[in-house]
Each structure stands twice: as structure tokens, then as C-alpha cells.
Coordinates of C-alpha atoms and ligand atoms in Angstrom, one line a residue:
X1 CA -40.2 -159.7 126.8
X2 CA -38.6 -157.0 124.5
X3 CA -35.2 -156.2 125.3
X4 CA -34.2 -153.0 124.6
X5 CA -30.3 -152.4 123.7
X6 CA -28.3 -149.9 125.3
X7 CA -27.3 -148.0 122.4
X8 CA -28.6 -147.4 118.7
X9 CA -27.4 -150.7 117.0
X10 CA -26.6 -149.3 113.6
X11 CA -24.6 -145.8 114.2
X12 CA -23.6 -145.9 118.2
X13 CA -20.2 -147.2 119.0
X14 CA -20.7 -150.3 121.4
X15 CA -19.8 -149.9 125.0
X16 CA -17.1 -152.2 126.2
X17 CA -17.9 -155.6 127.7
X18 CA -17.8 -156.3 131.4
X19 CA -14.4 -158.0 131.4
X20 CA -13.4 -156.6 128.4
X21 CA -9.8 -157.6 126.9
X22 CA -7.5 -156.3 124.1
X23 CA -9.3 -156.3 120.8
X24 CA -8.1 -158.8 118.4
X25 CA -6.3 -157.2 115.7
X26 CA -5.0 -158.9 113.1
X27 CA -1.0 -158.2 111.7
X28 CA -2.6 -156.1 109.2
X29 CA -4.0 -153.6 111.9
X30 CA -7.6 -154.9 111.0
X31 CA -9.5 -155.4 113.9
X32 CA -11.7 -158.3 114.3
X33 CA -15.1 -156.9 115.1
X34 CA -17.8 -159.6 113.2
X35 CA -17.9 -163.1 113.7
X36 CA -20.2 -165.3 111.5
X37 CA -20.8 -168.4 113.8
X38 CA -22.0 -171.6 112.0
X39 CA -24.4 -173.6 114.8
X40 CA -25.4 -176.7 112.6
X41 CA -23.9 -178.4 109.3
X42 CA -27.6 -179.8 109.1
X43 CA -30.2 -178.1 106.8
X44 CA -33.7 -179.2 105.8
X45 CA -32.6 -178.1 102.3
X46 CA -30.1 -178.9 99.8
X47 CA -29.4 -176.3 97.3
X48 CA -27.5 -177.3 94.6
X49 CA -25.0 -175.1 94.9
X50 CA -24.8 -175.6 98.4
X51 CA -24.6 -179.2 99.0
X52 CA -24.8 -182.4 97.6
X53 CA -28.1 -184.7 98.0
X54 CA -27.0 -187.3 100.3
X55 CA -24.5 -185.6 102.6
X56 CA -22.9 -187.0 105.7
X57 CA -23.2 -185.2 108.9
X58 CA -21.5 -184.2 111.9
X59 CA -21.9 -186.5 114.8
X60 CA -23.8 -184.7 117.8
X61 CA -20.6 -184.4 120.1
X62 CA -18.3 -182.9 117.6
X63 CA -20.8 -180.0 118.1
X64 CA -20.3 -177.2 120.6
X65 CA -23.1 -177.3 122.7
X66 CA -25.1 -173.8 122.7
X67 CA -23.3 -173.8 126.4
X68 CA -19.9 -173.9 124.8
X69 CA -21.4 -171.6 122.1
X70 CA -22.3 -169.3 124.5
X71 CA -18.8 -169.5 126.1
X72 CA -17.1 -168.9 123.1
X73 CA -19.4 -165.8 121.5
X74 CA -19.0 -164.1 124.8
X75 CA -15.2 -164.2 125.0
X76 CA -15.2 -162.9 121.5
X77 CA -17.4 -159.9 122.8
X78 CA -15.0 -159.4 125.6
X79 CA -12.2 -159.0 122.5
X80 CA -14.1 -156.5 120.8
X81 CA -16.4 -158.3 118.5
X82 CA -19.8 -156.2 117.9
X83 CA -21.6 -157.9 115.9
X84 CA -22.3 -161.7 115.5
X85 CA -23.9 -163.5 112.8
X86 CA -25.3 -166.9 113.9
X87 CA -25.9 -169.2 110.8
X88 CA -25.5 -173.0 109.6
X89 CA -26.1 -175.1 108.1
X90 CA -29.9 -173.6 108.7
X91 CA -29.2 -172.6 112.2
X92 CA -33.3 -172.2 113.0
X93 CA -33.3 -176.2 112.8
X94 CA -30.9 -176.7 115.7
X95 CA -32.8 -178.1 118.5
X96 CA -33.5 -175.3 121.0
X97 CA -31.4 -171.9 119.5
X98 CA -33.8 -169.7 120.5
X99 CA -31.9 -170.6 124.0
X100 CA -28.6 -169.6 122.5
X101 CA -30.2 -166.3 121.0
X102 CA -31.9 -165.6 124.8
X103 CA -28.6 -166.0 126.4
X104 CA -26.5 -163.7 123.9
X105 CA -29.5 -160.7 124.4
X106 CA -27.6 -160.1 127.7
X107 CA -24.6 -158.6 125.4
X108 CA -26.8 -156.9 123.5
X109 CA -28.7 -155.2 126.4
X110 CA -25.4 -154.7 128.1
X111 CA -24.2 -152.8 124.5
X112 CA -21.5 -154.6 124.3
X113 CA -22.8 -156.5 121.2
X114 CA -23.9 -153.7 118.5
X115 CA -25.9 -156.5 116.5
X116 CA -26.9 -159.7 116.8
X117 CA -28.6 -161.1 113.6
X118 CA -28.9 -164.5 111.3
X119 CA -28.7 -165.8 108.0
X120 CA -31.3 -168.2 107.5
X121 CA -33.5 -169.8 104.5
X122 CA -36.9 -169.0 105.8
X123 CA -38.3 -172.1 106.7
X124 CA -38.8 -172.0 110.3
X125 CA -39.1 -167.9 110.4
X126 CA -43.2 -168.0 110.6
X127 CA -42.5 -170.0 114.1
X128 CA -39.7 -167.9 115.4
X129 CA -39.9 -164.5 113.9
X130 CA -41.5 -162.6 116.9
X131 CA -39.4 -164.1 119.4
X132 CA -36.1 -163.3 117.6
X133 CA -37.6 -159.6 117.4
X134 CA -38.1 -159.7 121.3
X135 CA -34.9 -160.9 122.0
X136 CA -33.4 -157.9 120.3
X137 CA -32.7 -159.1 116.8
X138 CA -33.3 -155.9 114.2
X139 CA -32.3 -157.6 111.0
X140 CA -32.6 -161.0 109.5
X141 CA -30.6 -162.5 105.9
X142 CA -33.3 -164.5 104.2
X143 CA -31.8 -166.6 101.3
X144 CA -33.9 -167.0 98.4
X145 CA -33.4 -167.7 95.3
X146 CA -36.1 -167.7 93.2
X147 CA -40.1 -166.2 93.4
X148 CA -41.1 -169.5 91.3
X149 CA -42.3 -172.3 93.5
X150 CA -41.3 -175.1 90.9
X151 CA -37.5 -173.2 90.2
X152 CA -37.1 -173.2 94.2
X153 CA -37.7 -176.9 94.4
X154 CA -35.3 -177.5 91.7
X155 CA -32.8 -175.4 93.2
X156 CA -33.2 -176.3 96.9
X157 CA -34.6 -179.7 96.0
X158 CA -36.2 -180.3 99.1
X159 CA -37.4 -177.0 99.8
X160 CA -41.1 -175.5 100.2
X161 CA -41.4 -172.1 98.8
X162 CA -44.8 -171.3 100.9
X163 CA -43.2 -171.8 104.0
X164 CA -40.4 -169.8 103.0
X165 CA -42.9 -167.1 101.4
X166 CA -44.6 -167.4 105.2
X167 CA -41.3 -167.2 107.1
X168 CA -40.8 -163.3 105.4
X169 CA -44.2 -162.6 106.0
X170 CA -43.9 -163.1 109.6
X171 CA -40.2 -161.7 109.8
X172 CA -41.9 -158.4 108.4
X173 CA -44.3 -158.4 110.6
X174 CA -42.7 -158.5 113.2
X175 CA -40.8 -155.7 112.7
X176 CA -37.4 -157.5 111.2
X177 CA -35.9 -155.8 108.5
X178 CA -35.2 -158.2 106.1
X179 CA -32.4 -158.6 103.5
X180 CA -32.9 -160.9 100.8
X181 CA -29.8 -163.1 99.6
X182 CA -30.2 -164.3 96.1
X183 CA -26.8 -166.7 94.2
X184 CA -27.2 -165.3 90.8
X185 CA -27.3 -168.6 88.8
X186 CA -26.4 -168.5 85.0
X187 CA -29.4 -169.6 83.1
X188 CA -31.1 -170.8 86.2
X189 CA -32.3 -167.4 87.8
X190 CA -30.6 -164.8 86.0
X191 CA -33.9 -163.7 83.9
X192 CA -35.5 -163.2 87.8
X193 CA -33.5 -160.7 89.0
X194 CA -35.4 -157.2 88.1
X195 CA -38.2 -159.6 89.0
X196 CA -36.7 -160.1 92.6
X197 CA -35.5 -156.7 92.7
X198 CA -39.1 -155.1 92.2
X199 CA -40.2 -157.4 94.1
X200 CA -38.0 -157.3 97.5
X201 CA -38.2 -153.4 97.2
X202 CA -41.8 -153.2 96.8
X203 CA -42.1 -154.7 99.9
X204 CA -39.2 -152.4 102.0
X205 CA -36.5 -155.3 101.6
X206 CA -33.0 -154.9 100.6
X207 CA -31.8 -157.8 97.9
X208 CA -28.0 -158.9 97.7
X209 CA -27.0 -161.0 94.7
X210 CA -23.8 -163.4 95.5
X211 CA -21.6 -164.8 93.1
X212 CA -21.0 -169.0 93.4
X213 CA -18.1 -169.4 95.3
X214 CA -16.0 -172.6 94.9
X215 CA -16.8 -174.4 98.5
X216 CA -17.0 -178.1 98.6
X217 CA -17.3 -180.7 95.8
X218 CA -21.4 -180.5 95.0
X219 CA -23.2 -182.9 92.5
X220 CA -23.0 -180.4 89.4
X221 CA -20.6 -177.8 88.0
X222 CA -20.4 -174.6 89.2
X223 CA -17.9 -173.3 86.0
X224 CA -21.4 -173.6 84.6
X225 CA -23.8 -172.2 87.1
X226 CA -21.1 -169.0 87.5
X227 CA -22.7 -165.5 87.1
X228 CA -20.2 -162.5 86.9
X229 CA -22.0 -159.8 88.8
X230 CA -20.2 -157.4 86.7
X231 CA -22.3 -158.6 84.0
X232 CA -25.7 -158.6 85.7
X233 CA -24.8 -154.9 87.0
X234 CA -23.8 -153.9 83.6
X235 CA -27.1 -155.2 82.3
X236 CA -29.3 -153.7 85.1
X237 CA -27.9 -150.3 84.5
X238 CA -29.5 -150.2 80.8
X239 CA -33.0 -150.2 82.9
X240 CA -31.9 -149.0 86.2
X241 CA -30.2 -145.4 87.7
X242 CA -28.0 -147.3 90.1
X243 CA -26.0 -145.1 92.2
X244 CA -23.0 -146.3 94.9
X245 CA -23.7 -145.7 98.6
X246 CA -21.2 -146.0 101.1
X247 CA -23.6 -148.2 102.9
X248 CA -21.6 -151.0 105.0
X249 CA -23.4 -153.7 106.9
X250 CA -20.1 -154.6 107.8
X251 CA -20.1 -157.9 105.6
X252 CA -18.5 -157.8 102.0
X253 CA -21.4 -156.3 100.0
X254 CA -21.1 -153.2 97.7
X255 CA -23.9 -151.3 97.5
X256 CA -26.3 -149.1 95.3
X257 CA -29.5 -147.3 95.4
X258 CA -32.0 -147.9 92.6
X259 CA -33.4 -144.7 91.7
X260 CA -36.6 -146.2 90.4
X261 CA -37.3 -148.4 93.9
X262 CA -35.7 -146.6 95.8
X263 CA -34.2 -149.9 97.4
X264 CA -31.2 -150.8 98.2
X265 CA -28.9 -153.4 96.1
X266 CA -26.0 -155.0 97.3
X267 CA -23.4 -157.3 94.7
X268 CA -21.3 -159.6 97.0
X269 CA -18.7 -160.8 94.0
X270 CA -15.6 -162.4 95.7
X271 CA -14.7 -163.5 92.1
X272 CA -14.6 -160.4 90.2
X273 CA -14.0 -157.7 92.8
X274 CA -11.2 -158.5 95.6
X275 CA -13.2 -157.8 99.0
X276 CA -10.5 -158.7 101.2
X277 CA -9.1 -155.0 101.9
X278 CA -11.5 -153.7 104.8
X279 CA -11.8 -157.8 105.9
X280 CA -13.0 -157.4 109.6
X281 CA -14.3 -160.8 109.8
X282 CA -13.5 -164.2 111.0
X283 CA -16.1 -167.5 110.8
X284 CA -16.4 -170.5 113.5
X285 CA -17.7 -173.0 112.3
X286 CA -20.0 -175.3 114.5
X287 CA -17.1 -177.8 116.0
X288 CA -15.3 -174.8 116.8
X289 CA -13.1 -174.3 114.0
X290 CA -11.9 -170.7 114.0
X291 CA -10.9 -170.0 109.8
X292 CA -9.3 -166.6 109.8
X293 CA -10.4 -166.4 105.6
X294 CA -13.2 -167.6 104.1
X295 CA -10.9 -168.7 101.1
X296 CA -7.9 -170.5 102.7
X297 CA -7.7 -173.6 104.9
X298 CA -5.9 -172.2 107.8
X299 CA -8.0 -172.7 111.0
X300 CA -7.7 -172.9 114.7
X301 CA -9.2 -175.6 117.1
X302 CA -11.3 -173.5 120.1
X303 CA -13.3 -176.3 120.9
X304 CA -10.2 -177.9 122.8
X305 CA -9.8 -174.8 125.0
X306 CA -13.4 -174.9 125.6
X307 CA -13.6 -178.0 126.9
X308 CA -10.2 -178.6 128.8
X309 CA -11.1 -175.6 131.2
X310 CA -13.6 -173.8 133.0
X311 CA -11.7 -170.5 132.7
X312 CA -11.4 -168.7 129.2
X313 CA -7.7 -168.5 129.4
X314 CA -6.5 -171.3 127.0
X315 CA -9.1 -169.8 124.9
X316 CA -7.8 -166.8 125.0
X317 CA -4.5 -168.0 123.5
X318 CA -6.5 -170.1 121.4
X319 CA -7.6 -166.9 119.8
X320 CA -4.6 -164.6 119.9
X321 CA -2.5 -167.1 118.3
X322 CA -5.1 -167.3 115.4
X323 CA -6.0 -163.5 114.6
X324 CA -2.1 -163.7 114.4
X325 CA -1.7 -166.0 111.5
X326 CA -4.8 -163.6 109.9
X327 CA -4.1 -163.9 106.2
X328 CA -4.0 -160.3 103.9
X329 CA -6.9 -162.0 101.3
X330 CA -8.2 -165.4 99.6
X331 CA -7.1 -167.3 96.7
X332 CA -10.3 -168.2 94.9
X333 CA -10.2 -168.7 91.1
X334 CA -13.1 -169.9 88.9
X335 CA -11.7 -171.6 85.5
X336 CA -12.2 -174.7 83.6
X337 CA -8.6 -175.2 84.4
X338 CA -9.3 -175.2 88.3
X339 CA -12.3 -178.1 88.3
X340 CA -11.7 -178.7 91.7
X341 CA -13.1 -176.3 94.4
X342 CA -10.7 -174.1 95.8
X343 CA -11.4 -175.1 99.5
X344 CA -12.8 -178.2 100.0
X345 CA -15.3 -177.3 102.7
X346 CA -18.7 -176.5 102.1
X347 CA -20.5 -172.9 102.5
X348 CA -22.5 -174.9 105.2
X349 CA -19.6 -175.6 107.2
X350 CA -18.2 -173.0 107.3
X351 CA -21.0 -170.9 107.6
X352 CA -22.1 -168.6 104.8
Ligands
SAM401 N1 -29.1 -172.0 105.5 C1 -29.0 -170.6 105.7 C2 -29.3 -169.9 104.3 O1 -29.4 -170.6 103.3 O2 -29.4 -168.7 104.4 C3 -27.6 -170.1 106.2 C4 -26.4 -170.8 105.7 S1 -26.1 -170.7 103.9 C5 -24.6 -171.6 103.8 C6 -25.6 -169.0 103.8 C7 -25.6 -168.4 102.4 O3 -24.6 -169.0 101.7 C8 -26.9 -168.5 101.7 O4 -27.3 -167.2 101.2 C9 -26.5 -169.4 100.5 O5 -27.2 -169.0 99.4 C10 -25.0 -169.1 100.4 N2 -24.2 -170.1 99.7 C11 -24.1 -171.4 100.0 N3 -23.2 -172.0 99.2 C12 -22.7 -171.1 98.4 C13 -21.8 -171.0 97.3 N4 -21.1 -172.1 96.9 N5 -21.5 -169.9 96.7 C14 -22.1 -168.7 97.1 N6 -23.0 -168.7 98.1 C15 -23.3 -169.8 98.7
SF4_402 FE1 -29.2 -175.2 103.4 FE2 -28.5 -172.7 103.3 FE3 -26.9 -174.5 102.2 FE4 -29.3 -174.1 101.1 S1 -27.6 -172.6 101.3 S2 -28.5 -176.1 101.5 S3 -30.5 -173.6 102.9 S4 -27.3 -174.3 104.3

């Protein structure tokens, strides 16, 4: 069943929810319109940069159920939030999502929700491509690293760049449009970029290159695997004619136009170029943690709400009292003198 939404996701203004509330807006007069909402800490990869080899998960009842996740997505809808990201962890390996992403079409056909889209790494994409398409999903973040089979197993270390390879394939076929997401990696993947960038353009894809961000102690040292984009942009524009767009996706990227593609190129650099300014954007992760900034520990418990009532109401609060405490911007730093991250959570917590 293709559901089609009430209004043109990418330019229409959203219509307001049934049961619509205030919107949250932060003290700062930004108003919270994306949520990035982590549904797993579990992944069937472990990228280096990511996580470390043997990691210790979440047990099942600290989750929110996709019921409670459900709950909790449509209350922010009701405040005003128009677009949703759902991500992990690998979100596609949470048993049943597709039920989540069925339920949350409703929104999306009731134009409400402007967008409803995932960040995922591309292994299970060749089994649910089409049905994320019918459900209304326009746009999927594939994260990919490398083009070289052997490089993506070293990075990833237990991924399988086939299925990946597959999981585009069928995204494009079914009529996705698909963002690439590649961590520029110093002297890991930083001679594949024009490589990736031919490559994702040839084939109609945007490609966003990310800066390591210092989340959660990992196995190796990210001082060393740091990239400033600044430096790969300064390099790319002795080959390339890259001019600024005012394109928003609503997330942090900058981005240009490569005149010889023709593609698009986003730098998401949190390091070298403040992004917290325009910051519309608050992340749950998958116990219900509200953090108000990717880059400070302040968080709120919704998961408590959720589950002492039926009504919304102590959620509600729950949510007011957070957007409230909203910080102006984020405290990374990325020296030798700093060895330990700057938040201790990982990106697959808190939901990348
Ligand atoms: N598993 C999915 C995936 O890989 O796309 C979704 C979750 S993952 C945490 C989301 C994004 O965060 C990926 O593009 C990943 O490359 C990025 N990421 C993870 N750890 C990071 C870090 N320390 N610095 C920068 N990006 C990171
Ligand atoms: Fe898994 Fe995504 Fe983290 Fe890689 S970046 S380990 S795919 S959650």
C-alpha cells in the first residue's frame, strides 16, 4: 500500500496535528522541529570509530517498546516536530520496525509529519527498501565509508560490503533518494573521497563527509583518525568548482554544488565550524533519554512518563521542562591535551 502524504514533504509547511499543543521552543526562540530517535544501541557492525569490538548492550526492558516509541514520536508531532529521523544503533536490525515505521505513516498522511526518514548502514536495505518507500519514506542516510570491500571490513570489522552495495541498489530502486554519509578518516579514506564523490553523483546520490566526533571511549585514537574538513574542502577545490547552496535538510550540513557532477556535497564539521546557531534539533535515545545537545550530558528521563500513565500529560511536562534547560551550543574540543572523549556516550546511543 503506498501512502500518499498530504502535502509536498520538502517545501509545504506541515499541517497541524490532530491534538496539536504549543510547539516546543527552546529559551533561545528556536523551535524544536526534528527529532533523531535512536531505536536500538545494537548494530551488526562495529566501526571503529563507532564502537568498540566487544560492547555491552542494553537489556531488552530498558528499551521503549515500538508502542512506547510510538507514544512518544506522536506527542512530539503534536508539539510541532516535522520531521523524525529514526536511527540506532542500526535501527533496521530491531526486531519488527517496519511496525513502528507503519504506525508513524498515519502522521505523515495526516501532514502533520513533513518527513519521516532513517539513517542506516545498508545492511538490511535490499529486504526493506520497498516497503519503507510504500510507507511514505522519500529519503534514506546510507553510511558508507569506503567503495573497497577489504577497507570496509577493516573499518566496520564485521561488516559485508556486498550487502551494503545491495541495500543502495534496492533503495534506488525503489525510488529512495539516497544520501551517502562518509567519516572522513585521516589516512584511512581520505585518498577515496573524489573517488566516492564521482561515484555517489554518478549514480544521482548526494555524499556528506562528517568529521569524527569525540563520543564514547573506542578501542583506537581518534586524535589520530581526525580529518579537518576544512582541509579536504580546501583540497577538493584545486579539482573541483564547488559553489555554496543554501540547501538545508534541516540537519547540520553545509552544502555545495560540484560543478563538474553536478551533485550535491554536504561537510557536517562540528569541530571546525560551530553548527549550533540554527540548532532545531533534539535526540532520544532508545531508553528514552531526551539530550537537548548532542555535545553536553544534560538529558531528560521520558521513559518514566511513558510508562507511569496512559495519558501524555506527565510527558508533556516531561518535555517542556527539557526544551527549557535547551543549551545555546556544544563543548567539543579535539586535542592531544583532551584524550578523553568529550561525552562519554557513544554515537550509537545517542543516535547519530
Ligand atoms: N547504524 C546506522 C549508520 O551507521 O548509519 C545509524 C547510526 S550511526 C551511529 C549514525 C552515523 O553516525 C553514521 O553515519 C556513522 O558513521 C556516524 N558516526 C558514528 N560514530 C561517529 C563518530 N564518533 N564521529 C562521527 N560520526 C560518527
Ligand atoms: Fe553500527 Fe552505525 Fe555505529 Fe557503524 S556507525 S557501528 S553501523 S551504529
Amino acid at each position: 500500500m503506498t501512502i500518499a502524504p498530504a502535502i509536498d514533504q520538502a517545501s509545504s509547511e506541515p499541517v497541524p496535528a490532530p491534538g496539536a499543543r504549543a510547539p516546543l521552543v527552546d529559551p533561545f526562540g528556536r523551535k524544536i522541529s526534528y527529532v533523531r530517535i535512536s531505536v536500538t544501541d545494537r548494530c551488526d557492525m562495529r566501526c571503529v570509530y563507532c564502537m568498540s569490538e566487544d560492547m555491552n548492550f542494553l537489556p531488552k526492558h530498558d528499551l521503549l517498546t515500538l508502542e512506547e516509541l510510538d507514544r512518544l514520536c506522536s506527542a512530539l508531532i503534536a508539539r510541532g516536530v516535522t520531521k523524525l529521523r529514526i536511527t540506532g544503533g542500526e535501527p533496521l536490525v530491531r526486531r519488527n520496525i517496519m511496525s513502528l515505521f507503519r504506525a508513524l505513516s498515519r502522521h505523515l498522511a495526516s501532514g502533520a509529519l513533513g518527513e519521516l526518514t532513517l539513517t542506516t548502514n545498508g545492511t538490511q536495505l535490499a529486504q526493506y527498501a520497498s516497503e519503507l518507500a510504500a510507507v511514505g519514506v522519500r529519503r534514506v542516510n546510507v553510511s558508507l565509508d569506503t567503495l573497497d570491500p577489504e577497507k570496509f571490513r577493516a573499518i566496520t570489522r564485521w561488516g559485508d560490503h556486498v550487502k551494503v552495495m545491495a541495500g543502495i541498489d534496492a533503495a534506488l530502486a525503489a525510488g529512495l533518494e539516497v544520501k551517502v554519509n562518509m567519516v572522513a578518516l585521516a589516512s584511512v579514506n581520505e585518498n577515496e573521497i573524489v573517488p566516492m564523490l564521482e561515484w555517489a553523483h554518478g549514480r544521482g546520490m548526494d555524499l556528506t563527509l562528517i568529521e569524527v566526533m569525540p563520543l564514547g571511549r573506542i578501542d583506537e585514537d581518534r586524535v589520530d583518525q581526525f580529518l579537518p574538513l576544512s582541509l579536504v574542502e580546501a583540497r577538493l577545490r584545486d579539482r573541483y568548482t564547488l559553489e555554496a547552496l543554501d540547501h538545508r535538510t534541516g540537519g547540520p550540513a553545509r552544502y555545495v554544488r560540484v560543478g563538474e557532477t553536478g551533485g550535491r556535497l554536504g561537510f557536517i564539521t562540528p569541530l571546525t565550524h560551530n553548527f549550533c546557531e540554527g540548532c532545531n534539533r533534539v535526540r532520544v535515545t532508545c531508553t528514552g533519554t531526551l539530550y537537548m545537545c548532542l555535545g553536553q550530558d544534560d538529558a531528560a528521563d521520558l521513559r518514566a512518563p511513558l510508562r507511569a500513565s496512559a495519558s501524555d500529560e506527565l510527558l508533556h511536562g516531561a518535555l517542556e521542562e527539557a526544551i527549557a534547560r535547551k543549551p545555546k551550543g556544544h563543548d567539543f574540543v579535539m586535542e592531544r591535551s583532551h584524550p578523553a572523549p568529550a561525552v562519554a556516550r557513544h554515537m550509537s546511543v545517542t543516535g547519530g
